């Protein structure tokens, strides 16, 4: 055996169906497309969601809800996260730049400090927004809240 006499196993390959090559082939005439209708025409492509002329589902189902164009999205950072960051880098002042460097936020995101966890260090915390519980917890630990 060598490369010149290699061939596939017996019965593993089939000749492809050659459609539209005359009446003698048995697959001429309508060429397996049936009679008339959009699917038999050249250039036909079914549109996404098309249901044969029936009103499509996405048009039958009512629209609901709305997007508020004035919504302000904040990235939430909890007090326990701030505590860990302050301990790891021994900071007295934690700001937005520290969060960016730590990889918690990207440079174009706004920060809201939430009150989950406890704060033991006396810290000056800079952020765009604070929850009431976070602000009281920071001030109870002897720190200050700075809104940007």
Coordinates of C-alpha atoms in Angstrom, one line a residue:
X1 CA 0.0 0.0 0.0
X2 CA 1.2 3.5 -0.8
X3 CA -0.2 7.0 -1.4
X4 CA -1.0 6.3 -5.0
X5 CA -3.6 3.6 -4.3
X6 CA -5.3 4.9 -1.2
X7 CA -9.1 5.2 -1.5
X8 CA -12.0 5.5 0.9
X9 CA -13.7 2.4 2.4
X10 CA -16.4 0.7 0.4
X11 CA -19.8 2.4 0.8
X12 CA -18.4 5.4 2.8
X13 CA -18.9 7.9 0.0
X14 CA -21.9 8.8 -2.1
X15 CA -22.3 10.8 -5.2
X16 CA -24.1 14.1 -4.5
X17 CA -27.6 14.8 -5.8
X18 CA -27.3 17.0 -8.9
X19 CA -30.5 18.9 -9.1
X20 CA -31.8 20.7 -12.2
X21 CA -29.8 18.9 -14.8
X22 CA -32.5 17.8 -17.1
X23 CA -35.5 15.5 -17.2
X24 CA -33.4 12.4 -17.8
X25 CA -31.7 12.8 -14.4
X26 CA -35.0 12.4 -12.6
X27 CA -34.4 15.6 -10.7
X28 CA -35.3 18.1 -13.5
X29 CA -38.6 20.0 -13.9
X30 CA -39.3 21.6 -10.5
X31 CA -35.9 20.4 -9.2
X32 CA -37.2 19.3 -5.8
X33 CA -38.8 22.7 -5.1
X34 CA -42.4 21.6 -5.6
X35 CA -45.0 23.7 -7.6
X36 CA -45.4 27.5 -7.4
X37 CA -45.1 29.6 -4.2
X38 CA -42.3 31.8 -2.9
X39 CA -40.0 28.8 -2.0
X40 CA -39.9 27.6 -5.6
X41 CA -38.7 31.0 -7.0
X42 CA -35.1 31.9 -7.5
X43 CA -33.8 34.6 -5.0
X44 CA -36.2 33.5 -2.3
X45 CA -34.9 33.9 1.3
X46 CA -37.2 33.5 4.3
X47 CA -37.2 36.6 6.5
X48 CA -36.4 36.1 10.2
X49 CA -39.7 35.6 12.1
X50 CA -41.7 35.0 9.0
X51 CA -44.7 32.7 9.7
X52 CA -46.1 32.1 6.2
X53 CA -48.2 35.4 6.1
X54 CA -49.6 34.8 9.6
X55 CA -49.0 37.7 11.9
X56 CA -45.6 37.0 13.4
X57 CA -45.2 36.4 17.2
X58 CA -43.1 39.6 17.7
X59 CA -45.9 41.7 16.2
X60 CA -48.7 39.8 18.1
X61 CA -47.2 40.2 21.5
X62 CA -47.7 43.7 23.0
X63 CA -44.8 46.0 23.8
X64 CA -44.2 46.9 27.4
X65 CA -41.8 48.8 29.6
X66 CA -39.5 51.6 28.8
X67 CA -35.8 52.7 29.1
X68 CA -35.2 55.8 31.1
X69 CA -32.7 57.9 29.1
X70 CA -31.8 59.9 32.2
X71 CA -30.9 56.8 34.3
X72 CA -27.6 57.2 36.2
X73 CA -25.7 53.8 36.6
X74 CA -23.4 53.4 39.6
X75 CA -20.9 50.7 40.3
X76 CA -21.6 49.5 43.9
X77 CA -18.7 49.1 46.3
X78 CA -19.3 47.9 49.8
X79 CA -17.7 49.0 53.0
X80 CA -16.0 45.7 53.6
X81 CA -14.3 46.0 50.2
X82 CA -13.1 49.5 51.1
X83 CA -11.8 48.2 54.5
X84 CA -9.8 45.4 52.7
X85 CA -8.4 47.9 50.2
X86 CA -7.4 50.4 53.0
X87 CA -5.7 47.6 55.0
X88 CA -3.8 46.1 52.0
X89 CA -2.4 49.5 50.8
X90 CA -2.5 51.2 54.3
X91 CA -4.5 54.2 53.1
X92 CA -6.1 57.0 55.1
X93 CA -7.9 58.4 52.1
X94 CA -9.8 56.1 49.6
X95 CA -10.8 57.7 46.4
X96 CA -12.1 56.8 42.9
X97 CA -8.5 56.5 41.6
X98 CA -7.8 53.8 44.2
X99 CA -10.8 51.8 43.0
X100 CA -9.6 52.2 39.4
X101 CA -6.0 51.0 40.3
X102 CA -7.5 48.1 42.3
X103 CA -9.5 47.1 39.2
X104 CA -13.0 47.5 40.9
X105 CA -14.1 50.0 38.3
X106 CA -13.1 51.5 34.9
X107 CA -12.2 55.2 34.6
X108 CA -15.6 56.2 33.1
X109 CA -17.8 54.5 35.8
X110 CA -19.5 56.3 38.8
X111 CA -19.1 54.8 42.3
X112 CA -21.7 54.4 45.0
X113 CA -20.6 53.2 48.4
X114 CA -23.0 50.8 50.0
X115 CA -23.2 49.9 53.7
X116 CA -22.6 46.1 53.6
X117 CA -19.8 45.1 56.0
X118 CA -18.1 47.0 58.8
X119 CA -15.5 49.7 58.7
X120 CA -12.9 49.9 61.5
X121 CA -10.3 52.3 60.1
X122 CA -10.8 56.1 60.2
X123 CA -11.0 56.8 56.5
X124 CA -11.8 59.7 54.2
X125 CA -13.9 58.2 51.4
X126 CA -14.4 59.9 48.1
X127 CA -17.2 58.6 45.8
X128 CA -20.0 59.9 43.6
X129 CA -22.8 58.7 45.9
X130 CA -23.3 57.1 49.3
X131 CA -26.2 55.1 50.8
X132 CA -27.4 56.4 54.2
X133 CA -26.1 53.3 56.0
X134 CA -22.7 53.7 54.4
X135 CA -22.4 57.4 55.3
X136 CA -23.4 56.8 58.9
X137 CA -21.0 53.8 59.2
X138 CA -18.0 55.8 57.8
X139 CA -18.8 58.8 60.2
X140 CA -19.3 56.4 63.1
X141 CA -15.7 55.0 62.5
X142 CA -14.4 58.6 62.7
X143 CA -14.0 59.1 58.9
X144 CA -15.4 61.6 56.5
X145 CA -17.6 61.3 53.4
X146 CA -16.7 63.3 50.3
X147 CA -19.2 63.5 47.5
X148 CA -17.8 64.2 44.0

